[in-house]
Amino acid sequence: MNWNMILYTVLNTAFVLLFAPLLVSLIKKVKAMCQGRRGTPLLQTYFQLFKLFKKEIIYSDNSSFIMRISPYLNIAFLLVASIFIPIVFIPAQESGFGNIILFLYLMVCARFFMALSGLDAGSTFGGMGSSREMTIASIIEPTTLMACAAIAFILKTTNIPEMFGTVLDGSILQYPTLFLVPSSLFIILIVETARVPVDNPETHLELTMVHEAMILEQSGPKLALMELSYGIKQLILMALLINILFPWGMATDATAAGILISIASFIVKALILAVVMGVFESFFAKIRFFRLPDFFMIAFFLSFATIVFELLS
Amino acid sequence: MRTTGKTSRRIALFIMLSGLACITTTALICFFSGTDCNLLLYALTPELLFNIHLDRLAAFFTALIGLVAFCCVIYSLNYIEHGGSEKGRHILTALLPLFILSMIMVVASDNMFGFLFFWEIMSISSFFLVMYNREKVETQKAGIFYFVMTQFSTLFLFIAFLLIYRYTGTFDIGYTEALPQVVKSFAFMALVIGFGTKAGLIPFHKWLPYAHSAAPSNISALMSGVMLKVAIYGLCRFAFDVLQPELWWGFVLLAFGTVSAVLGVIYALKEHDLKKLLAYHSIENIGIIVIGLGLYVIFNHYGLQTAANLSMVGALFHTLNHAVFKSLLFMTAGSVVQATGTRNIEEMGGLVKKMPVTAILFLIGSCAISALPPLNGFASEIMIFQAYLGSFELNNPVVEIVMVIGLAAFALMSALAAACFVKAFGIVFLAKPRSREAGKATEVSLGMLAGPAILALTCVVLGVFSFQIIKGIGFDLPVPNMLPVSILLLLIILVFAGLLKLFHVPVRTGETWGCGIQKQTPVMEYTATGFSEPIVTIFRLIFRTKKSNDKEYFDSAESITKRTEAKITTFKFFEERIYMPLANFFMKLAAFISQKHNKDVETFILYAFVTIVLLLVTAGLWL
């Protein structure tokens, strides 16, 4: 690891940690406004995390070490995954970082432990959440992989920073098939961040009992870690979508001006995407659980079509 | 008497341990130095030899067998002493080395005669080991099933070997050019069926869940971890080394592999017998290995050397990884079964507090098999993924689209495996005990922890250092270096744990929140059936799930229920459509023939005699 890489790691991680909660509140705000409410302040998620960090931790009598370690594992896996998605600048090649399959599987890891912690307390809520989460996961993962394979086939690389670099160097018009990818990536983003129409991030009640039900037994700083890792996951998936499609403004080397411009331009793009997500969520109703595969199939076939077009062109 | 029996068994097992340590070391030296090891043991005739030839492939498999068997013997030190009669334990101790040795000799043999000879010893010794609890009806059924299938496998190997002998005139295992195209294809198909049956490829897989669940757990670990790999070795040796592969073989292997991988894990999801669940996962993982072999043939044909190497090394690396984590899982499952006295996961639960070390070991195995980075299962699966993603260089749209479909199936399989192991670990170890036996379980003794612990450590090492290991054995492949990722993971965990420690966050325990219920009982917990129900419903086409809900009422307005019957049934496609009809056909045929003559011993001896004479005459004419 050279200094450039260390600088990148520190900056990128710090940016992800600081910026992720803002997007969570922004989407909430947009949804509230769509519903005609004023909504919470934009910094609410930060306040909430801060408050949770000051509270005590309550574990269930039934729970084991899984409950205790899973928040750490969750945030660790997602933070490492966030290093795979360059935001501040595109670092030089480093073996071990940037492989798209490894990136996806780091997120699978986080999900695996979250689902286990859902079963740990022996509550029906958690069990139902884990069961549904793993069901959704098992049908969305082939879809995600298909979308990533489509990108890899078009850009002829499996390394994420290289992908961003390729699109940045050329123009997206060189890769017309790439225009089909965002819609599947957007569906994946909605599913992975547990949003309507798949799940509802506001509640853990019966119809939506997925993500929120799994973390129901977490409390205090541990819950804060879970909330924070949720924010990170959302941010890095948004960043993947944004930087594949609109990487303009991103710096390719570590100059202060370049980094500032990439951060500023990313923030603008991310805010726009967050507004789109909030509006999208407001216009949809929850889909029945067993109808979800149909929804995922749209993303699957779009990715599949992308690959077929790419192969035939 | 009891203690002396135990002591003699201990001594026998320790001798086995030292022997296995020697064999593993020799094989490792052969593997890393690249020098072949040759030895002629005994020549029956100049043609029929028992000789040893360890090249890198054979040395790799020998080391694999040695490592897993070593840990398994450590586990057996304590495991053998539980259950069974004194005589039974002696027999188990006696058959164990025979089984292990025969597997090593199959791999090491350099002569088809020796290969088949030890192959048969392996089959028969494992049959007796499966029959260990022979008084149970279930075991008898499993044993007979296994015996028939294993002979079925040998039959096809005979056909393949005789075909090769017919055209080369030698039983030596070596490259053969002399085979005509058609014969080569026939030999290949016979090899796929023969080795596929032993390895558990769908549709020849049905013996696997029965035999693995009936056998003692140390034997299941060996069978699943090692014996299936011997079949993979055979496939590698004969299909790729002796016969030169053709393009369509790659597609055959890819199809068999993909079907086995996906169906294996889908069947595992609805299985609630812990050992059967693991057995179905063996089918899945054998599928992954065969996918790798198939990809190798395809990429090799199109001259994509990197992708071909990725898939071959991936397949072999996964062979090793599966051997390690699957035997780890079978051993820890054996400990759980022994502690709770049941194999049904619905009756377990809460074991993480009763058996903490076993739980951690099982968790490591579960993470490895679910392909979670940075463990070894992921390290080999990513190679297959990378190989698949490398297929854009093929310049053949049809093949590429086949590859893309294969890739999607592979991702589906991998995701379902993770779901299945969340279920397995969650239901077996977490929450409250679901039965009285599970509540009374205690941690197993040291030997039964030490064996799996070595394997768990191997899982971590093979995963974290996978990049360095692959480089160390001389392959430069585009796989990510897992070491920096692992270091960062550990660092972040330590930072956050340290932060929480630093601020002295107060901790207390309380009841699980249950919307105001008085007292939480295990009945309220999520069950394994409930957990996998959504997936079973989504894949109802494969399970042929039928849900029925019959109600009878007292009154015409249908408001007071008299009787309710709710059922979810799944259809065992292979058993009900393929195996049973075939078995029934042979049963009818046998019944028909036995009606036609008087059934005394002399007649049967006559039949056997006539058959042998006929065989000898045909063999003499043909060979």
Short mmCIF file of N, CA and C in Angstrom, two decimals, chain A residues 53 55-66 72-73 75-77 79-80 83 95-97 99 101-102 105-106 108-109 112-113 115-116 119-125 127-128 130-131 134-135 137-139 141-142 145-146 149 152-153 156 158 204 216-217 221-222 225 289-290 293 300 304 307-308 311-312, chain B residues 352-353 360 363 366-367 370-373 378 382 385-386 388-389 391-392 397 400-401 404-405 407-408 411-412 414-416 418-419 421-422 425-427 430-432 467 480-482 484-485 488-489 492-493 496-497 500 505-513 515 520 524-526 530-531 533-535 537-539:
data_model
loop_
_atom_site.label_atom_id
_atom_site.label_comp_id
_atom_site.label_asym_id
_atom_site.label_seq_id
_atom_site.Cartn_x
_atom_site.Cartn_y
_atom_site.Cartn_z
N PHE A 53 -25.67 6.95 20.47
CA PHE A 53 -24.33 6.64 20.99
C PHE A 53 -24.23 6.92 22.48
N LYS A 55 -26.69 6.37 24.62
CA LYS A 55 -27.62 5.53 25.39
C LYS A 55 -26.97 4.22 25.83
N GLU A 56 -27.67 3.50 26.71
CA GLU A 56 -27.15 2.20 27.14
C GLU A 56 -27.56 1.12 26.14
N ILE A 57 -26.88 -0.02 26.24
CA ILE A 57 -27.20 -1.14 25.35
C ILE A 57 -28.02 -2.15 26.15
N ILE A 58 -29.13 -2.59 25.58
CA ILE A 58 -29.91 -3.65 26.22
C ILE A 58 -29.92 -4.85 25.31
N TYR A 59 -29.42 -5.97 25.83
CA TYR A 59 -29.47 -7.21 25.05
C TYR A 59 -30.61 -8.07 25.56
N SER A 60 -31.11 -8.91 24.68
CA SER A 60 -32.11 -9.88 25.12
C SER A 60 -31.40 -10.98 25.91
N ASP A 61 -32.13 -11.58 26.86
CA ASP A 61 -31.56 -12.70 27.64
C ASP A 61 -31.19 -13.86 26.73
N ASN A 62 -31.95 -14.01 25.65
CA ASN A 62 -31.73 -15.15 24.77
C ASN A 62 -30.55 -14.96 23.83
N SER A 63 -30.09 -13.72 23.70
CA SER A 63 -29.16 -13.46 22.62
C SER A 63 -27.76 -13.92 22.98
N SER A 64 -26.95 -14.08 21.94
CA SER A 64 -25.60 -14.61 22.13
C SER A 64 -24.59 -13.64 21.55
N PHE A 65 -23.39 -14.12 21.33
CA PHE A 65 -22.34 -13.24 20.81
C PHE A 65 -22.67 -12.71 19.41
N ILE A 66 -23.53 -13.41 18.68
CA ILE A 66 -23.89 -12.98 17.33
C ILE A 66 -24.48 -11.57 17.37
N TYR A 72 -20.67 -4.59 14.61
CA TYR A 72 -19.28 -4.31 14.22
C TYR A 72 -18.99 -4.89 12.84
N LEU A 73 -19.40 -6.17 12.66
CA LEU A 73 -19.12 -6.82 11.39
C LEU A 73 -19.83 -6.08 10.26
N ILE A 75 -20.72 -2.91 9.98
CA ILE A 75 -20.11 -1.64 9.57
C ILE A 75 -18.75 -1.90 8.95
N ALA A 76 -18.03 -2.91 9.46
CA ALA A 76 -16.71 -3.19 8.91
C ALA A 76 -16.82 -3.65 7.46
N PHE A 77 -17.72 -4.57 7.19
CA PHE A 77 -17.87 -5.06 5.81
C PHE A 77 -18.28 -3.93 4.88
N LEU A 79 -17.90 -0.65 5.30
CA LEU A 79 -16.86 0.38 5.13
C LEU A 79 -15.79 -0.11 4.18
N VAL A 80 -15.41 -1.42 4.31
CA VAL A 80 -14.41 -1.94 3.38
C VAL A 80 -14.97 -1.92 1.97
N ILE A 83 -14.62 1.35 0.26
CA ILE A 83 -13.31 1.69 -0.32
C ILE A 83 -13.25 1.28 -1.79
N SER A 95 -3.93 -4.19 -5.96
CA SER A 95 -4.52 -5.52 -5.97
C SER A 95 -5.28 -5.74 -4.68
N GLY A 96 -6.45 -6.32 -4.77
CA GLY A 96 -7.23 -6.57 -3.56
C GLY A 96 -8.39 -5.61 -3.44
N PHE A 97 -8.25 -4.41 -4.01
CA PHE A 97 -9.36 -3.48 -3.90
C PHE A 97 -9.97 -3.22 -5.26
N ASN A 99 -12.32 -5.18 -6.96
CA ASN A 99 -12.97 -6.26 -7.68
C ASN A 99 -14.48 -6.24 -7.41
N ILE A 101 -16.87 -8.43 -7.83
CA ILE A 101 -17.46 -9.60 -7.18
C ILE A 101 -17.19 -9.54 -5.67
N LEU A 102 -15.95 -9.18 -5.34
CA LEU A 102 -15.61 -9.07 -3.92
C LEU A 102 -16.47 -7.98 -3.27
N TYR A 105 -19.86 -9.39 -2.60
CA TYR A 105 -19.87 -10.38 -1.53
C TYR A 105 -19.58 -9.78 -0.17
N LEU A 106 -18.90 -8.63 -0.13
CA LEU A 106 -18.75 -7.96 1.16
C LEU A 106 -20.12 -7.51 1.65
N VAL A 108 -22.89 -9.06 0.88
CA VAL A 108 -23.57 -10.29 1.28
C VAL A 108 -23.19 -10.66 2.71
N CYS A 109 -21.91 -10.48 3.05
CA CYS A 109 -21.44 -10.77 4.40
C CYS A 109 -22.21 -9.97 5.43
N PHE A 112 -25.59 -11.36 5.80
CA PHE A 112 -25.57 -12.67 6.45
C PHE A 112 -25.60 -12.48 7.97
N PHE A 113 -24.74 -11.60 8.47
CA PHE A 113 -24.68 -11.43 9.92
C PHE A 113 -25.88 -10.67 10.46
N ALA A 115 -28.88 -10.96 9.25
CA ALA A 115 -29.95 -11.94 9.30
C ALA A 115 -29.78 -12.87 10.49
N LEU A 116 -28.54 -13.25 10.78
CA LEU A 116 -28.31 -14.11 11.95
C LEU A 116 -28.70 -13.39 13.22
N LEU A 119 -32.25 -13.57 14.05
CA LEU A 119 -32.76 -14.81 14.64
C LEU A 119 -32.31 -14.97 16.09
N ASP A 120 -31.33 -14.18 16.50
CA ASP A 120 -30.65 -14.45 17.76
C ASP A 120 -31.54 -14.30 19.00
N ALA A 121 -32.39 -13.28 19.01
CA ALA A 121 -33.15 -13.03 20.24
C ALA A 121 -34.34 -13.96 20.38
N GLY A 122 -34.64 -14.72 19.33
CA GLY A 122 -35.77 -15.64 19.41
C GLY A 122 -37.10 -14.96 19.25
N SER A 123 -37.08 -13.71 18.77
CA SER A 123 -38.36 -13.03 18.58
C SER A 123 -38.90 -13.34 17.19
N THR A 124 -40.23 -13.37 17.09
CA THR A 124 -40.82 -13.70 15.80
C THR A 124 -40.56 -12.60 14.78
N PHE A 125 -40.51 -11.35 15.25
CA PHE A 125 -40.22 -10.24 14.36
C PHE A 125 -38.91 -10.47 13.62
N GLY A 127 -37.13 -13.18 13.32
CA GLY A 127 -37.13 -14.37 12.49
C GLY A 127 -37.78 -14.11 11.15
N MET A 128 -38.91 -13.41 11.21
CA MET A 128 -39.62 -13.11 9.96
C MET A 128 -38.77 -12.18 9.09
N SER A 130 -35.48 -11.93 9.06
CA SER A 130 -34.35 -12.66 8.47
C SER A 130 -34.82 -13.52 7.32
N SER A 131 -35.92 -14.23 7.55
CA SER A 131 -36.42 -15.13 6.52
C SER A 131 -36.72 -14.37 5.24
N MET A 134 -33.50 -12.97 3.53
CA MET A 134 -32.72 -13.95 2.79
C MET A 134 -33.46 -14.38 1.53
N THR A 135 -34.79 -14.38 1.59
CA THR A 135 -35.55 -14.71 0.38
C THR A 135 -35.34 -13.65 -0.69
N ALA A 137 -32.92 -11.60 -0.82
CA ALA A 137 -31.51 -11.63 -1.22
C ALA A 137 -31.28 -12.70 -2.28
N SER A 138 -31.92 -13.86 -2.09
CA SER A 138 -31.59 -14.95 -3.01
C SER A 138 -32.16 -14.69 -4.40
N ILE A 139 -33.17 -13.82 -4.52
CA ILE A 139 -33.57 -13.53 -5.90
C ILE A 139 -32.97 -12.23 -6.43
N GLU A 141 -29.85 -11.21 -5.76
CA GLU A 141 -28.42 -11.33 -6.02
C GLU A 141 -28.08 -11.75 -7.44
N PRO A 142 -28.79 -12.73 -8.01
CA PRO A 142 -28.51 -13.02 -9.43
C PRO A 142 -28.74 -11.78 -10.29
N LEU A 145 -25.83 -9.43 -9.82
CA LEU A 145 -24.67 -9.94 -10.50
C LEU A 145 -24.78 -9.76 -12.00
N MET A 146 -26.00 -9.93 -12.50
CA MET A 146 -26.25 -9.75 -13.92
C MET A 146 -25.96 -8.31 -14.32
N ALA A 149 -22.32 -7.88 -14.25
CA ALA A 149 -21.71 -8.57 -15.38
C ALA A 149 -21.91 -7.75 -16.65
N ALA A 152 -19.43 -5.10 -16.60
CA ALA A 152 -18.11 -5.67 -16.83
C ALA A 152 -17.93 -6.06 -18.30
N PHE A 153 -19.00 -6.57 -18.92
CA PHE A 153 -18.91 -6.97 -20.33
C PHE A 153 -18.74 -5.74 -21.22
N LYS A 156 -15.34 -4.10 -20.22
CA LYS A 156 -14.26 -5.09 -20.33
C LYS A 156 -13.30 -5.09 -19.15
N THR A 158 -13.28 -6.02 -14.56
CA THR A 158 -14.06 -6.35 -13.37
C THR A 158 -13.64 -5.48 -12.20
N HIS A 204 -41.48 -1.29 11.21
CA HIS A 204 -41.20 -2.72 11.22
C HIS A 204 -42.51 -3.49 11.27
N LEU A 216 -34.54 -4.94 15.20
CA LEU A 216 -35.44 -4.50 16.27
C LEU A 216 -34.82 -4.67 17.65
N GLU A 217 -34.04 -5.73 17.84
CA GLU A 217 -33.51 -6.00 19.17
C GLU A 217 -32.21 -5.25 19.46
N PRO A 221 -25.67 2.33 21.14
CA PRO A 221 -24.63 2.49 20.13
C PRO A 221 -24.66 1.39 19.07
N LYS A 222 -25.08 0.18 19.47
CA LYS A 222 -25.12 -0.91 18.49
C LYS A 222 -26.17 -0.60 17.41
N LEU A 225 -24.74 1.90 15.10
CA LEU A 225 -23.86 1.30 14.09
C LEU A 225 -24.66 0.69 12.96
N PHE A 289 -45.52 -9.43 -1.07
CA PHE A 289 -44.21 -10.08 -0.97
C PHE A 289 -43.95 -11.07 -2.09
N PHE A 290 -44.95 -11.91 -2.38
CA PHE A 290 -44.70 -12.95 -3.39
C PHE A 290 -44.79 -12.44 -4.82
N PRO A 293 -40.68 -11.12 -6.96
CA PRO A 293 -39.84 -11.66 -8.03
C PRO A 293 -40.15 -11.03 -9.39
N PHE A 300 -33.64 -7.92 -14.01
CA PHE A 300 -32.88 -9.04 -14.54
C PHE A 300 -32.88 -9.02 -16.06
N PHE A 304 -29.91 -8.60 -18.73
CA PHE A 304 -29.68 -9.67 -19.69
C PHE A 304 -29.70 -9.11 -21.11
N ILE A 307 -26.56 -7.33 -21.96
CA ILE A 307 -25.46 -8.22 -22.32
C ILE A 307 -25.65 -8.73 -23.74
N VAL A 308 -26.89 -9.12 -24.07
CA VAL A 308 -27.13 -9.67 -25.40
C VAL A 308 -26.84 -8.62 -26.47
N LEU A 311 -23.16 -8.20 -26.82
CA LEU A 311 -22.49 -9.31 -27.48
C LEU A 311 -22.75 -9.29 -28.97
N LEU A 312 -23.96 -8.87 -29.34
CA LEU A 312 -24.30 -8.92 -30.76
C LEU A 312 -23.78 -7.70 -31.52
N VAL B 352 -25.90 -22.31 21.12
CA VAL B 352 -24.73 -21.44 21.17
C VAL B 352 -24.29 -21.20 22.61
N LYS B 353 -25.23 -21.27 23.54
CA LYS B 353 -24.85 -21.08 24.94
C LYS B 353 -24.38 -22.38 25.57
N ILE B 360 -19.02 -21.74 17.34
CA ILE B 360 -18.10 -20.88 16.58
C ILE B 360 -17.51 -21.65 15.40
N LEU B 363 -20.03 -21.95 12.79
CA LEU B 363 -20.23 -20.65 12.14
C LEU B 363 -19.16 -20.40 11.08
N SER B 366 -19.99 -22.43 8.17
CA SER B 366 -21.15 -21.88 7.46
C SER B 366 -20.74 -20.68 6.61
N CYS B 367 -19.89 -19.83 7.20
CA CYS B 367 -19.47 -18.65 6.44
C CYS B 367 -18.65 -19.08 5.23
N SER B 370 -20.93 -20.51 2.58
CA SER B 370 -21.78 -19.49 1.97
C SER B 370 -20.96 -18.52 1.13
N ALA B 371 -19.69 -18.80 0.95
CA ALA B 371 -18.80 -17.98 0.14
C ALA B 371 -18.71 -16.55 0.66
N LEU B 372 -18.51 -16.41 1.97
CA LEU B 372 -18.32 -15.07 2.51
C LEU B 372 -16.83 -14.75 2.53
N PRO B 373 -16.43 -13.61 1.95
CA PRO B 373 -15.04 -13.23 2.05
C PRO B 373 -14.73 -12.86 3.50
N PHE B 378 -15.16 -18.47 -0.58
CA PHE B 378 -15.22 -17.34 -1.50
C PHE B 378 -14.00 -17.31 -2.41
N ILE B 382 -14.77 -17.09 -6.35
CA ILE B 382 -14.50 -15.88 -7.14
C ILE B 382 -13.71 -16.21 -8.39
N PHE B 385 -16.25 -17.14 -10.85
CA PHE B 385 -16.91 -15.91 -11.28
C PHE B 385 -16.04 -15.15 -12.28
N GLN B 386 -14.77 -15.01 -11.93
CA GLN B 386 -13.85 -14.28 -12.81
C GLN B 386 -13.74 -14.96 -14.16
N TYR B 388 -16.05 -16.80 -15.58
CA TYR B 388 -17.30 -16.51 -16.29
C TYR B 388 -17.24 -15.11 -16.90
N LEU B 389 -16.80 -14.14 -16.08
CA LEU B 389 -16.78 -12.76 -16.56
C LEU B 389 -15.74 -12.56 -17.65
N SER B 391 -15.50 -14.36 -20.11
CA SER B 391 -15.99 -14.98 -21.35
C SER B 391 -16.33 -13.96 -22.42
N PHE B 392 -16.25 -12.64 -22.11
CA PHE B 392 -16.55 -11.67 -23.17
C PHE B 392 -15.49 -11.70 -24.27
N PRO B 397 -21.09 -15.33 -29.88
CA PRO B 397 -22.27 -14.89 -29.12
C PRO B 397 -23.04 -16.04 -28.48
N GLU B 400 -21.25 -17.30 -25.52
CA GLU B 400 -21.24 -16.26 -24.49
C GLU B 400 -22.59 -16.18 -23.77
N ILE B 401 -23.67 -16.34 -24.53
CA ILE B 401 -24.98 -16.27 -23.88
C ILE B 401 -25.20 -17.47 -22.96
N VAL B 404 -23.51 -16.58 -19.86
CA VAL B 404 -24.22 -15.59 -19.05
C VAL B 404 -25.34 -16.28 -18.26
N ILE B 405 -26.02 -17.22 -18.90
CA ILE B 405 -27.07 -17.95 -18.18
C ILE B 405 -26.44 -18.76 -17.04
N LEU B 407 -23.77 -18.01 -15.49
CA LEU B 407 -23.35 -17.05 -14.46
C LEU B 407 -24.53 -16.71 -13.55
N ALA B 408 -25.70 -16.47 -14.16
CA ALA B 408 -26.87 -16.12 -13.36
C ALA B 408 -27.23 -17.28 -12.44
N ALA B 411 -24.84 -17.38 -9.54
CA ALA B 411 -25.12 -16.36 -8.52
C ALA B 411 -26.34 -16.76 -7.69
N LEU B 412 -27.34 -17.33 -8.35
CA LEU B 412 -28.54 -17.78 -7.63
C LEU B 412 -28.16 -18.83 -6.60
N SER B 414 -25.31 -19.37 -5.21
CA SER B 414 -24.51 -18.83 -4.13
C SER B 414 -25.39 -18.09 -3.11
N ALA B 415 -26.37 -17.34 -3.61
CA ALA B 415 -27.25 -16.59 -2.71
C ALA B 415 -28.12 -17.55 -1.90
N LEU B 416 -28.62 -18.61 -2.54
CA LEU B 416 -29.46 -19.56 -1.83
C LEU B 416 -28.66 -20.30 -0.76
N ALA B 418 -26.26 -19.06 1.01
CA ALA B 418 -26.17 -18.19 2.17
C ALA B 418 -27.48 -18.23 2.96
N ALA B 419 -28.62 -18.21 2.25
CA ALA B 419 -29.91 -18.27 2.93
C ALA B 419 -30.02 -19.56 3.72
N PHE B 421 -27.68 -21.40 5.00
CA PHE B 421 -26.84 -21.48 6.19
C PHE B 421 -27.23 -20.47 7.25
N VAL B 422 -27.91 -19.40 6.87
CA VAL B 422 -28.51 -18.56 7.91
C VAL B 422 -29.55 -19.41 8.65
N PHE B 425 -27.58 -22.31 10.77
CA PHE B 425 -26.94 -21.83 11.99
C PHE B 425 -27.97 -21.20 12.93
N GLY B 426 -28.84 -20.39 12.37
CA GLY B 426 -29.82 -19.68 13.19
C GLY B 426 -30.74 -20.62 13.94
N ILE B 427 -31.25 -21.62 13.27
CA ILE B 427 -32.22 -22.49 13.93
C ILE B 427 -31.52 -23.47 14.88
N LEU B 430 -29.13 -20.62 17.58
CA LEU B 430 -29.56 -19.37 18.20
C LEU B 430 -30.90 -19.49 18.92
N ALA B 431 -31.30 -18.42 19.56
CA ALA B 431 -32.58 -18.31 20.28
C ALA B 431 -32.65 -19.32 21.43
N LYS B 432 -33.88 -19.73 21.78
CA LYS B 432 -34.05 -20.63 22.92
C LYS B 432 -34.12 -22.08 22.46
N PHE B 467 -4.52 -15.52 -2.38
CA PHE B 467 -3.76 -14.90 -3.47
C PHE B 467 -2.30 -15.34 -3.41
N PRO B 480 -8.45 -11.17 -6.58
CA PRO B 480 -8.10 -10.11 -5.64
C PRO B 480 -7.29 -10.65 -4.46
N ASN B 481 -6.40 -9.81 -3.99
CA ASN B 481 -5.60 -10.14 -2.82
C ASN B 481 -6.47 -9.92 -1.58
N MET B 482 -6.68 -10.99 -0.82
CA MET B 482 -7.63 -10.89 0.28
C MET B 482 -6.98 -10.39 1.56
N PRO B 484 -5.02 -7.55 2.39
CA PRO B 484 -5.30 -6.17 2.84
C PRO B 484 -6.76 -5.98 3.25
N VAL B 485 -7.68 -6.64 2.53
CA VAL B 485 -9.09 -6.53 2.88
C VAL B 485 -9.32 -7.08 4.28
N LEU B 488 -7.91 -4.72 6.93
CA LEU B 488 -8.78 -3.56 7.12
C LEU B 488 -10.04 -3.91 7.90
N LEU B 489 -10.62 -5.07 7.57
CA LEU B 489 -11.82 -5.51 8.29
C LEU B 489 -11.55 -5.59 9.78
N ILE B 492 -11.10 -2.12 11.35
CA ILE B 492 -12.34 -1.35 11.57
C ILE B 492 -13.10 -1.92 12.76
N ILE B 493 -13.18 -3.26 12.83
CA ILE B 493 -13.88 -3.88 13.95
C ILE B 493 -13.23 -3.43 15.26
N PHE B 496 -14.02 0.28 16.18
CA PHE B 496 -15.35 0.52 16.73
C PHE B 496 -15.53 -0.12 18.10
N ALA B 497 -15.00 -1.35 18.25
CA ALA B 497 -15.10 -2.00 19.56
C ALA B 497 -14.35 -1.19 20.59
N LEU B 500 -16.31 1.90 21.67
CA LEU B 500 -17.39 1.61 22.61
C LEU B 500 -16.84 1.31 24.00
N VAL B 505 -19.83 2.30 27.64
CA VAL B 505 -21.27 2.25 27.40
C VAL B 505 -21.90 1.26 28.38
N PRO B 506 -22.90 1.70 29.16
CA PRO B 506 -23.52 0.75 30.08
C PRO B 506 -24.30 -0.32 29.32
N VAL B 507 -24.22 -1.56 29.82
CA VAL B 507 -24.89 -2.68 29.16
C VAL B 507 -25.77 -3.39 30.17
N ARG B 508 -26.98 -3.74 29.79
CA ARG B 508 -27.74 -4.63 30.64
C ARG B 508 -28.55 -5.59 29.76
N THR B 509 -29.06 -6.65 30.38
CA THR B 509 -29.85 -7.59 29.60
C THR B 509 -31.30 -7.50 30.05
N GLY B 510 -32.18 -7.80 29.12
CA GLY B 510 -33.60 -7.78 29.44
C GLY B 510 -34.31 -8.79 28.57
N GLU B 511 -35.62 -8.78 28.67
CA GLU B 511 -36.36 -9.74 27.87
C GLU B 511 -36.46 -9.29 26.42
N THR B 512 -36.64 -10.27 25.54
CA THR B 512 -36.89 -9.95 24.14
C THR B 512 -38.23 -9.23 24.05
N TRP B 513 -38.28 -8.18 23.23
CA TRP B 513 -39.53 -7.43 23.11
C TRP B 513 -40.54 -8.26 22.33
N CYS B 515 -44.19 -7.35 22.06
CA CYS B 515 -45.48 -6.66 22.02
C CYS B 515 -46.28 -6.89 23.30
N GLN B 520 -41.92 -15.27 27.04
CA GLN B 520 -41.60 -15.80 25.72
C GLN B 520 -41.26 -17.28 25.81
N MET B 524 -42.81 -19.66 20.20
CA MET B 524 -43.01 -18.41 19.47
C MET B 524 -41.89 -18.12 18.49
N GLU B 525 -40.82 -18.90 18.59
CA GLU B 525 -39.68 -18.62 17.71
C GLU B 525 -39.99 -19.02 16.27
N TYR B 526 -39.20 -18.45 15.39
CA TYR B 526 -39.33 -18.82 13.99
C TYR B 526 -38.79 -20.23 13.80
N GLY B 530 -40.73 -22.42 8.72
CA GLY B 530 -41.19 -21.06 8.48
C GLY B 530 -40.15 -20.24 7.77
N PHE B 531 -38.90 -20.46 8.15
CA PHE B 531 -37.83 -19.67 7.57
C PHE B 531 -37.72 -19.90 6.07
N GLU B 533 -40.01 -21.17 4.13
CA GLU B 533 -41.29 -21.20 3.43
C GLU B 533 -41.37 -20.21 2.25
N PRO B 534 -40.96 -18.93 2.41
CA PRO B 534 -41.05 -18.02 1.26
C PRO B 534 -40.27 -18.53 0.05
N ILE B 535 -39.08 -19.09 0.31
CA ILE B 535 -38.27 -19.57 -0.81
C ILE B 535 -38.93 -20.78 -1.45
N THR B 537 -42.03 -21.33 -1.54
CA THR B 537 -43.17 -20.84 -2.31
C THR B 537 -42.72 -20.23 -3.64
N ILE B 538 -41.62 -19.47 -3.60
CA ILE B 538 -41.17 -18.83 -4.84
C ILE B 538 -40.68 -19.87 -5.84
N PHE B 539 -40.00 -20.91 -5.35
CA PHE B 539 -39.51 -21.95 -6.25
C PHE B 539 -40.47 -23.12 -6.31
#
